[in-house]
mmCIF file of C-alpha atoms in Angstrom:
data_model
loop_
_atom_site.group_PDB
_atom_site.id
_atom_site.type_symbol
_atom_site.label_atom_id
_atom_site.label_comp_id
_atom_site.label_asym_id
_atom_site.label_seq_id
_atom_site.Cartn_x
_atom_site.Cartn_y
_atom_site.Cartn_z
ATOM 1 C CA MET A 550 86.605 116.977 56.860
ATOM 2 C CA LYS A 551 86.801 113.423 58.214
ATOM 3 C CA LYS A 552 90.510 113.832 58.877
ATOM 4 C CA LEU A 553 89.885 117.027 60.833
ATOM 5 C CA LEU A 554 87.038 115.384 62.739
ATOM 6 C CA PHE A 555 89.272 112.436 63.607
ATOM 7 C CA ILE A 556 91.997 114.742 64.939
ATOM 8 C CA CYS A 557 89.459 116.726 66.971
ATOM 9 C CA LEU A 558 87.937 113.634 68.560
ATOM 10 C CA LEU A 559 91.318 112.098 69.245
ATOM 11 C CA ILE A 560 92.462 115.232 71.072
ATOM 12 C CA CYS A 561 89.242 115.298 73.086
ATOM 13 C CA SER A 562 89.608 111.627 73.975
ATOM 14 C CA GLU A 563 93.228 111.980 75.032
ATOM 15 C CA ASN A 564 92.394 114.956 77.234
ATOM 16 C CA LEU A 565 89.570 113.037 78.813
ATOM 17 C CA ILE A 566 91.804 110.084 79.631
ATOM 18 C CA ALA A 567 94.288 112.403 81.297
ATOM 19 C CA GLN A 568 91.387 113.446 83.541
ATOM 20 C CA ASP A 569 90.452 109.887 84.506
ATOM 21 C CA PRO A 570 89.123 110.768 87.307
ATOM 22 C CA HIS A 571 91.562 113.406 88.525
ATOM 23 C CA PHE A 572 91.072 114.769 92.019
ATOM 24 C CA SER A 573 93.707 116.537 94.095
ATOM 25 C CA GLN A 574 91.747 115.307 97.128
ATOM 26 C CA PHE A 575 92.001 111.684 95.999
ATOM 27 C CA PHE A 576 91.575 110.680 99.656
ATOM 28 C CA SER A 577 88.094 112.286 99.684
ATOM 29 C CA SER A 578 86.884 110.306 96.661
ATOM 30 C CA PRO A 579 87.592 106.750 97.853
ATOM 31 C CA LEU A 580 85.484 104.801 95.358
ATOM 32 C CA THR A 581 87.190 106.436 92.344
ATOM 33 C CA LEU A 582 90.607 105.703 93.872
ATOM 34 C CA ASN A 583 90.140 101.996 94.586
ATOM 35 C CA PRO A 584 87.052 99.732 94.413
ATOM 36 C CA ALA A 585 88.387 97.980 97.537
ATOM 37 C CA PHE A 586 87.537 101.105 99.570
ATOM 38 C CA THR A 587 83.864 100.177 99.200
ATOM 39 C CA GLY A 588 82.488 99.685 102.701
ATOM 40 C CA LYS A 589 85.812 100.547 104.363
ATOM 41 C CA PHE A 590 84.713 103.134 106.914
ATOM 42 C CA ASP A 591 83.606 103.255 110.529
ATOM 43 C CA GLY A 592 79.834 103.662 110.469
ATOM 44 C CA SER A 593 76.566 102.514 108.916
ATOM 45 C CA TYR A 594 76.816 104.287 105.555
ATOM 46 C CA ARG A 595 78.899 106.925 103.792
ATOM 47 C CA ILE A 596 77.987 109.605 101.231
ATOM 48 C CA ALA A 597 80.745 111.555 99.445
ATOM 49 C CA GLY A 598 80.539 114.458 97.009
ATOM 50 C CA ASN A 599 83.381 116.073 95.044
ATOM 51 C CA TYR A 600 83.577 119.056 92.702
ATOM 52 C CA ARG A 601 86.625 120.267 90.767
ATOM 53 C CA ASN A 602 87.077 123.147 88.318
ATOM 54 C CA GLN A 603 90.503 122.785 86.727
ATOM 55 C CA TRP A 604 92.127 125.672 84.828
ATOM 56 C CA PRO A 605 88.970 127.843 84.643
ATOM 57 C CA THR A 606 90.816 130.524 82.651
ATOM 58 C CA ILE A 607 91.502 128.038 79.826
ATOM 59 C CA ASN A 608 87.909 128.095 78.574
ATOM 60 C CA ASN A 609 86.667 125.884 81.449
ATOM 61 C CA ALA A 610 89.057 123.113 80.478
ATOM 62 C CA PHE A 611 87.680 120.532 82.926
ATOM 63 C CA THR A 612 84.836 120.583 85.439
ATOM 64 C CA THR A 613 84.433 117.310 87.291
ATOM 65 C CA SER A 614 81.935 116.145 89.902
ATOM 66 C CA THR A 615 81.084 112.871 91.620
ATOM 67 C CA LEU A 616 78.496 111.638 94.074
ATOM 68 C CA SER A 617 78.950 108.272 95.765
ATOM 69 C CA ALA A 618 77.256 106.238 98.470
ATOM 70 C CA ASP A 619 78.347 102.987 100.085
ATOM 71 C CA PHE A 620 77.174 100.911 103.035
ATOM 72 C CA HIS A 621 77.658 97.572 104.775
ATOM 73 C CA ILE A 622 75.637 94.492 103.912
ATOM 74 C CA MET A 623 75.098 91.019 105.371
ATOM 75 C CA GLN A 624 76.813 91.942 108.659
ATOM 76 C CA ASN A 625 74.733 89.390 110.555
ATOM 77 C CA LYS A 626 75.622 86.659 108.026
ATOM 78 C CA ILE A 627 79.421 86.981 107.969
ATOM 79 C CA ALA A 628 82.178 86.798 110.591
ATOM 80 C CA SER A 629 82.213 89.662 113.104
ATOM 81 C CA ASN A 630 85.741 90.680 112.076
ATOM 82 C CA ASP A 631 84.815 90.810 108.364
ATOM 83 C CA THR A 632 83.123 93.618 106.425
ATOM 84 C CA TRP A 633 81.187 93.477 103.150
ATOM 85 C CA GLY A 634 80.397 96.718 101.361
ATOM 86 C CA LEU A 635 78.183 97.776 98.460
ATOM 87 C CA GLY A 636 78.369 101.179 96.765
ATOM 88 C CA PHE A 637 77.307 103.327 93.831
ATOM 89 C CA ILE A 638 78.912 106.258 92.009
ATOM 90 C CA ALA A 639 77.630 108.894 89.589
ATOM 91 C CA TYR A 640 80.390 110.809 87.781
ATOM 92 C CA ASN A 641 80.345 113.687 85.322
ATOM 93 C CA ASP A 642 83.219 115.366 83.510
ATOM 94 C CA LYS A 643 82.849 118.290 81.105
ATOM 95 C CA SER A 644 85.723 119.586 79.006
ATOM 96 C CA ALA A 645 86.320 122.043 76.160
ATOM 97 C CA ASN A 646 83.797 124.464 77.669
ATOM 98 C CA GLY A 647 81.114 121.773 77.786
ATOM 99 C CA ALA A 648 81.596 120.461 74.227
ATOM 100 C CA VAL A 649 82.730 117.064 75.553
ATOM 101 C CA ASN A 650 80.497 115.507 78.202
ATOM 102 C CA TYR A 651 81.360 112.238 79.925
ATOM 103 C CA ASN A 652 79.141 110.376 82.427
ATOM 104 C CA TYR A 653 79.349 107.045 84.133
ATOM 105 C CA PHE A 654 77.288 105.140 86.661
ATOM 106 C CA THR A 655 79.018 102.493 88.741
ATOM 107 C CA ALA A 656 78.111 99.619 91.043
ATOM 108 C CA SER A 657 80.883 98.624 93.434
ATOM 109 C CA THR A 658 81.389 95.883 96.015
ATOM 110 C CA ALA A 659 84.255 94.832 98.268
ATOM 111 C CA TYR A 660 84.819 92.166 100.898
ATOM 112 C CA HIS A 661 87.245 92.878 103.751
ATOM 113 C CA LYS A 662 88.554 89.754 105.485
ATOM 114 C CA GLY A 663 89.632 90.136 109.108
ATOM 115 C CA LEU A 664 93.215 89.025 109.743
ATOM 116 C CA ASP A 665 92.869 89.160 113.537
ATOM 117 C CA GLU A 666 90.079 88.420 116.007
ATOM 118 C CA GLU A 667 89.166 92.081 116.597
ATOM 119 C CA GLY A 668 89.174 93.048 112.923
ATOM 120 C CA TYR A 669 91.830 95.760 113.350
ATOM 121 C CA HIS A 670 93.746 94.261 110.410
ATOM 122 C CA GLN A 671 91.834 93.489 107.222
ATOM 123 C CA LEU A 672 92.595 92.561 103.629
ATOM 124 C CA GLY A 673 89.955 93.699 101.133
ATOM 125 C CA VAL A 674 89.223 92.903 97.491
ATOM 126 C CA GLY A 675 86.825 95.036 95.445
ATOM 127 C CA VAL A 676 85.345 95.125 91.937
ATOM 128 C CA GLN A 677 83.351 97.716 89.981
ATOM 129 C CA ILE A 678 81.199 97.576 86.871
ATOM 130 C CA SER A 679 80.532 100.901 85.125
ATOM 131 C CA TYR A 680 78.178 101.999 82.385
ATOM 132 C CA SER A 681 79.830 104.894 80.562
ATOM 133 C CA ASN A 682 78.313 107.435 78.207
ATOM 134 C CA MET A 683 80.342 110.062 76.350
ATOM 135 C CA PHE A 684 78.986 112.568 73.856
ATOM 136 C CA ILE A 685 80.324 115.542 71.915
ATOM 137 C CA THR A 686 78.136 118.528 71.031
ATOM 138 C CA THR A 687 79.546 119.582 67.672
ATOM 139 C CA SER A 688 77.903 123.011 67.742
ATOM 140 C CA LYS A 689 80.261 123.932 70.615
ATOM 141 C CA LEU A 690 83.442 122.960 68.766
ATOM 142 C CA ASN A 691 85.857 125.457 67.215
ATOM 143 C CA PHE A 692 88.062 124.797 64.174
ATOM 144 C CA ALA A 693 91.215 126.322 62.749
ATOM 145 C CA ASP A 694 89.420 128.003 59.819
ATOM 146 C CA GLN A 695 87.281 129.975 62.316
ATOM 147 C CA LEU A 696 90.293 131.704 63.870
ATOM 148 C CA THR A 697 90.521 135.435 63.186
ATOM 149 C CA THR A 698 92.289 138.339 64.869
ATOM 150 C CA SER A 699 89.237 138.589 67.148
ATOM 151 C CA GLY A 700 89.261 134.925 68.150
ATOM 152 C CA PHE A 701 87.142 132.033 66.809
ATOM 153 C CA THR A 702 84.660 134.339 65.113
ATOM 154 C CA GLY A 703 84.827 133.040 61.546
ATOM 155 C CA VAL A 704 82.604 130.496 59.815
ATOM 156 C CA THR A 705 83.902 126.951 59.500
ATOM 157 C CA ASN A 706 83.664 124.837 56.357
ATOM 158 C CA GLU A 707 83.001 121.787 58.506
ATOM 159 C CA VAL A 708 79.384 120.640 58.383
ATOM 160 C CA PHE A 709 77.886 118.618 61.245
ATOM 161 C CA ASN A 710 74.264 119.845 61.099
ATOM 162 C CA ASN A 711 74.541 120.523 64.861
ATOM 163 C CA SER A 712 74.647 116.780 65.494
ATOM 164 C CA THR A 713 75.726 115.121 68.755
ATOM 165 C CA LEU A 714 78.303 112.320 68.572
ATOM 166 C CA GLN A 715 77.886 109.636 71.212
ATOM 167 C CA THR A 716 79.540 106.437 72.413
ATOM 168 C CA LYS A 717 78.646 103.979 75.188
ATOM 169 C CA TYR A 718 80.562 101.146 76.798
ATOM 170 C CA ILE A 719 80.898 98.898 79.859
ATOM 171 C CA ASP A 720 83.980 99.282 82.056
ATOM 172 C CA VAL A 721 85.515 96.894 84.634
ATOM 173 C CA ASN A 722 87.712 97.952 87.574
ATOM 174 C CA ALA A 723 89.227 96.101 90.551
ATOM 175 C CA GLY A 724 91.521 96.638 93.526
ATOM 176 C CA ILE A 725 92.987 95.263 96.752
ATOM 177 C CA LEU A 726 93.514 97.047 100.077
ATOM 178 C CA TYR A 727 95.306 96.235 103.315
ATOM 179 C CA ASN A 728 94.318 98.221 106.412
ATOM 180 C CA GLY A 729 95.671 97.969 109.950
ATOM 181 C CA SER A 730 95.937 99.612 113.369
ATOM 182 C CA THR A 731 98.092 98.934 116.427
ATOM 183 C CA SER A 732 96.238 101.278 118.799
ATOM 184 C CA ASP A 733 93.045 103.309 118.938
ATOM 185 C CA ARG A 734 94.899 106.384 117.610
ATOM 186 C CA ASN A 735 96.759 105.118 114.552
ATOM 187 C CA ASN A 736 96.030 103.571 111.180
ATOM 188 C CA PHE A 737 97.959 102.572 108.066
ATOM 189 C CA TYR A 738 96.898 101.235 104.683
ATOM 190 C CA PHE A 739 98.283 100.174 101.320
ATOM 191 C CA GLY A 740 96.341 99.490 98.140
ATOM 192 C CA VAL A 741 96.590 98.780 94.430
ATOM 193 C CA SER A 742 93.812 99.420 91.899
ATOM 194 C CA LEU A 743 93.395 98.810 88.166
ATOM 195 C CA TYR A 744 90.809 100.630 86.043
ATOM 196 C CA HIS A 745 89.662 99.880 82.444
ATOM 197 C CA ILE A 746 90.725 96.235 82.806
ATOM 198 C CA ASN A 747 88.698 95.234 79.737
ATOM 199 C CA ARG A 748 90.117 98.147 77.661
ATOM 200 C CA PRO A 749 86.734 99.399 76.362
ATOM 201 C CA THR A 750 86.556 101.232 73.051
ATOM 202 C CA GLN A 751 85.153 104.687 72.344
ATOM 203 C CA SER A 752 83.864 104.821 68.748
ATOM 204 C CA PHE A 753 82.659 107.832 66.781
ATOM 205 C CA THR A 754 82.225 108.586 63.082
ATOM 206 C CA GLY A 755 85.763 108.549 61.720
ATOM 207 C CA ALA A 756 87.503 107.835 65.047
ATOM 208 C CA THR A 757 88.076 104.900 67.403
ATOM 209 C CA TYR A 758 89.985 105.119 70.661
ATOM 210 C CA GLN A 759 90.734 102.260 73.056
ATOM 211 C CA LEU A 760 91.038 103.225 76.719
ATOM 212 C CA ASN A 761 94.358 102.434 78.362
ATOM 213 C CA PRO A 762 94.283 100.663 81.745
ATOM 214 C CA ARG A 763 95.069 102.916 84.725
ATOM 215 C CA ALA A 764 97.068 101.392 87.583
ATOM 216 C CA THR A 765 97.368 103.179 90.931
ATOM 217 C CA ILE A 766 99.479 102.357 93.976
ATOM 218 C CA HIS A 767 98.476 104.313 97.064
ATOM 219 C CA ALA A 768 99.205 104.355 100.783
ATOM 220 C CA GLY A 769 98.493 106.395 103.884
ATOM 221 C CA THR A 770 98.780 106.566 107.638
ATOM 222 C CA TYR A 771 97.892 108.646 110.672
ATOM 223 C CA PHE A 772 99.370 108.761 114.164
ATOM 224 C CA PRO A 773 99.177 111.126 117.169
ATOM 225 C CA LEU A 774 101.458 114.124 117.628
ATOM 226 C CA GLY A 775 99.961 114.985 121.023
ATOM 227 C CA ASP A 776 96.738 114.805 122.986
ATOM 228 C CA ARG A 777 94.945 117.191 120.610
ATOM 229 C CA SER A 778 96.737 116.693 117.281
ATOM 230 C CA THR A 779 97.210 113.917 114.711
ATOM 231 C CA LEU A 780 99.379 113.792 111.593
ATOM 232 C CA HIS A 781 97.802 112.332 108.429
ATOM 233 C CA LEU A 782 100.026 111.357 105.460
ATOM 234 C CA SER A 783 99.089 109.908 102.071
ATOM 235 C CA ALA A 784 100.593 109.316 98.640
ATOM 236 C CA LEU A 785 99.789 107.767 95.298
ATOM 237 C CA GLN A 786 101.568 106.738 92.123
ATOM 238 C CA SER A 787 99.400 106.323 89.032
ATOM 239 C CA PHE A 788 100.248 105.027 85.535
ATOM 240 C CA GLN A 789 98.196 105.216 82.356
ATOM 241 C CA GLY A 790 99.053 105.143 78.653
ATOM 242 C CA GLY A 791 102.731 106.042 79.038
ATOM 243 C CA THR A 792 102.051 108.857 81.528
ATOM 244 C CA ASN A 793 102.361 108.840 85.299
ATOM 245 C CA GLU A 794 101.324 110.917 88.293
ATOM 246 C CA THR A 795 102.974 111.181 91.702
ATOM 247 C CA VAL A 796 101.226 112.853 94.648
ATOM 248 C CA LEU A 797 102.584 113.149 98.189
ATOM 249 C CA GLY A 798 101.560 115.206 101.206
ATOM 250 C CA GLY A 799 99.764 115.409 104.509
ATOM 251 C CA ALA A 800 97.701 117.391 106.988
ATOM 252 C CA VAL A 801 97.647 117.951 110.726
ATOM 253 C CA GLN A 802 94.378 117.452 112.596
ATOM 254 C CA PHE A 803 93.738 119.770 115.539
ATOM 255 C CA VAL A 804 90.950 118.587 117.863
ATOM 256 C CA ALA A 805 89.002 121.317 119.656
ATOM 257 C CA ASN A 806 87.176 119.116 122.178
ATOM 258 C CA PRO A 807 88.826 115.675 122.435
ATOM 259 C CA ASP A 808 86.524 114.473 125.213
ATOM 260 C CA ALA A 809 83.360 114.931 123.127
ATOM 261 C CA GLU A 810 81.583 111.947 121.605
ATOM 262 C CA LYS A 811 82.109 113.395 118.116
ATOM 263 C CA PRO A 812 84.882 116.013 118.425
ATOM 264 C CA VAL A 813 85.236 119.044 116.147
ATOM 265 C CA SER A 814 88.525 119.069 114.230
ATOM 266 C CA LEU A 815 90.409 121.471 111.974
ATOM 267 C CA TYR A 816 92.767 120.104 109.292
ATOM 268 C CA THR A 817 95.543 122.082 107.606
ATOM 269 C CA GLY A 818 98.181 120.771 105.232
ATOM 270 C CA ALA A 819 99.299 120.468 101.630
ATOM 271 C CA TRP A 820 100.019 117.926 98.898
ATOM 272 C CA MET A 821 102.345 118.104 95.898
ATOM 273 C CA ARG A 822 101.629 116.668 92.441
ATOM 274 C CA PHE A 823 105.164 116.425 91.114
ATOM 275 C CA ASN A 824 106.025 118.446 87.995
ATOM 276 C CA ASP A 825 102.535 119.937 87.991
ATOM 277 C CA ALA A 826 101.080 121.643 91.068
ATOM 278 C CA PHE A 827 101.216 122.326 94.788
ATOM 279 C CA PHE A 828 97.876 122.433 96.600
ATOM 280 C CA PRO A 829 97.212 123.607 100.166
ATOM 281 C CA TYR A 830 94.367 121.850 101.999
ATOM 282 C CA VAL A 831 92.033 122.989 104.746
ATOM 283 C CA GLY A 832 89.311 120.827 106.267
ATOM 284 C CA LEU A 833 86.694 120.948 108.995
ATOM 285 C CA GLU A 834 85.202 117.896 110.703
ATOM 286 C CA PHE A 835 82.026 118.363 112.727
ATOM 287 C CA GLY A 836 79.524 115.730 113.792
ATOM 288 C CA ASP A 837 79.428 113.122 111.025
ATOM 289 C CA PHE A 838 80.647 115.542 108.298
ATOM 290 C CA ARG A 839 84.070 116.391 106.905
ATOM 291 C CA LEU A 840 84.367 119.373 104.558
ATOM 292 C CA GLY A 841 87.594 119.903 102.614
ATOM 293 C CA ALA A 842 88.955 122.446 100.144
ATOM 294 C CA THR A 843 92.131 122.632 98.038
ATOM 295 C CA TYR A 844 93.474 125.052 95.482
ATOM 296 C CA ASP A 845 96.013 123.982 92.861
ATOM 297 C CA ILE A 846 98.966 126.337 92.428
ATOM 298 C CA ASN A 847 100.565 125.544 89.072
ATOM 299 C CA THR A 848 104.300 124.851 89.106
ATOM 300 C CA SER A 849 104.582 123.526 85.532
ATOM 301 C CA SER A 850 104.998 125.428 82.255
ATOM 302 C CA LEU A 851 101.205 125.421 81.912
ATOM 303 C CA LYS A 852 101.005 128.275 84.419
ATOM 304 C CA THR A 853 101.592 130.679 81.502
ATOM 305 C CA ALA A 854 98.438 129.535 79.712
ATOM 306 C CA SER A 855 96.431 129.283 82.927
ATOM 307 C CA GLU A 856 97.478 132.811 83.918
ATOM 308 C CA GLY A 857 98.545 131.442 87.278
ATOM 309 C CA VAL A 858 95.002 130.281 88.099
ATOM 310 C CA GLY A 859 94.905 126.625 89.124
ATOM 311 C CA GLY A 860 91.977 124.440 90.082
ATOM 312 C CA ILE A 861 89.628 124.752 93.030
ATOM 313 C CA GLU A 862 88.259 121.568 94.569
ATOM 314 C CA ILE A 863 85.618 120.986 97.239
ATOM 315 C CA SER A 864 84.759 117.730 98.995
ATOM 316 C CA LEU A 865 82.106 116.779 101.523
ATOM 317 C CA ILE A 866 81.897 113.387 103.228
ATOM 318 C CA TYR A 867 79.122 112.239 105.548
ATOM 319 C CA VAL A 868 79.595 109.044 107.557
ATOM 320 C CA ARG A 869 76.736 107.925 109.764
ATOM 321 C CA ARG A 870 78.457 106.823 112.972
ATOM 322 C CA PRO A 871 76.123 105.336 115.584
ATOM 323 C CA SER A 872 77.530 105.969 119.064
ATOM 324 C CA THR A 873 76.740 102.398 120.149
ATOM 325 C CA ASP A 874 79.145 100.800 117.685
ATOM 326 C CA LYS A 875 82.698 99.884 118.672
ATOM 327 C CA PRO A 876 84.948 102.382 116.842
ATOM 328 C CA ILE A 877 87.293 100.880 114.251
ATOM 329 C CA ASN A 878 90.128 102.900 112.755
ATOM 330 C CA CYS A 879 89.832 103.261 108.993
ATOM 331 C CA PRO A 880 91.685 105.261 106.298
ATOM 332 C CA LYS A 881 90.837 108.998 106.250
ATOM 333 C CA PHE A 882 93.549 110.471 103.984
#
């Protein structure tokens, strides 16, 4: 029984790491992409929410959601071309139809040093400390001896007394970010982040798993195509535990009323996660909000198991932008 339990937990842990955090709209979840994004926005404060349901036909394989908030601090105590940000994240990931439940709560801070007098070029360094909590509800697990011609309808010989297995740990993440602009209509950035720096350990009865560090290199830019349109491009390369992920794509922004104080914009585009999925994107920016939606179209061999149904993802970002502030171009995608 212990051997079977060990195998089960190991599989669950490995699947969870592969989902660490895993958003197609990585650009709409800045604090899970790089701690150095903390406070890097044009406004007073920012609130971002993300929801993803990946492979829903495979017994709700992964449902992931985050809620983050970050804001500027000490602006009257530091140089006018510098920015200091503080942020918080709540993250939840459920897999195996809710049998595996993973939560973390994060505090994040980053300091962005101005490289020019106006602050249009900045170099930022950020760190995060996370409290993580993972638990497995054994009553929701299925085992090989339960499999019958009608599915997992048999009775298992494994005995857990409907217990819940739980592990807790502290996680450390860090990152750097360069951001720059040469005019009021362009922006470019490049960053590197490293998660699980301290390699925390998940421990259960009969199983121990040490988290592999995750390194991500990411970059993006936007520039005008005309008076009413802007092209946004972004990419990332991520490495963790012998696996890697490459994402590349972009979207065009169409502005409906460019002379307005806060114009309304429509975004359309697509990104590609190589050897896995292609995902179209549509977004709407109005007032201080930006709403985005993507749908993963499987291109890998997994499309047979997923029955061609990928993952739907929704994002919503609110940035409070007082009209009296001097606008500063910041990363958007």
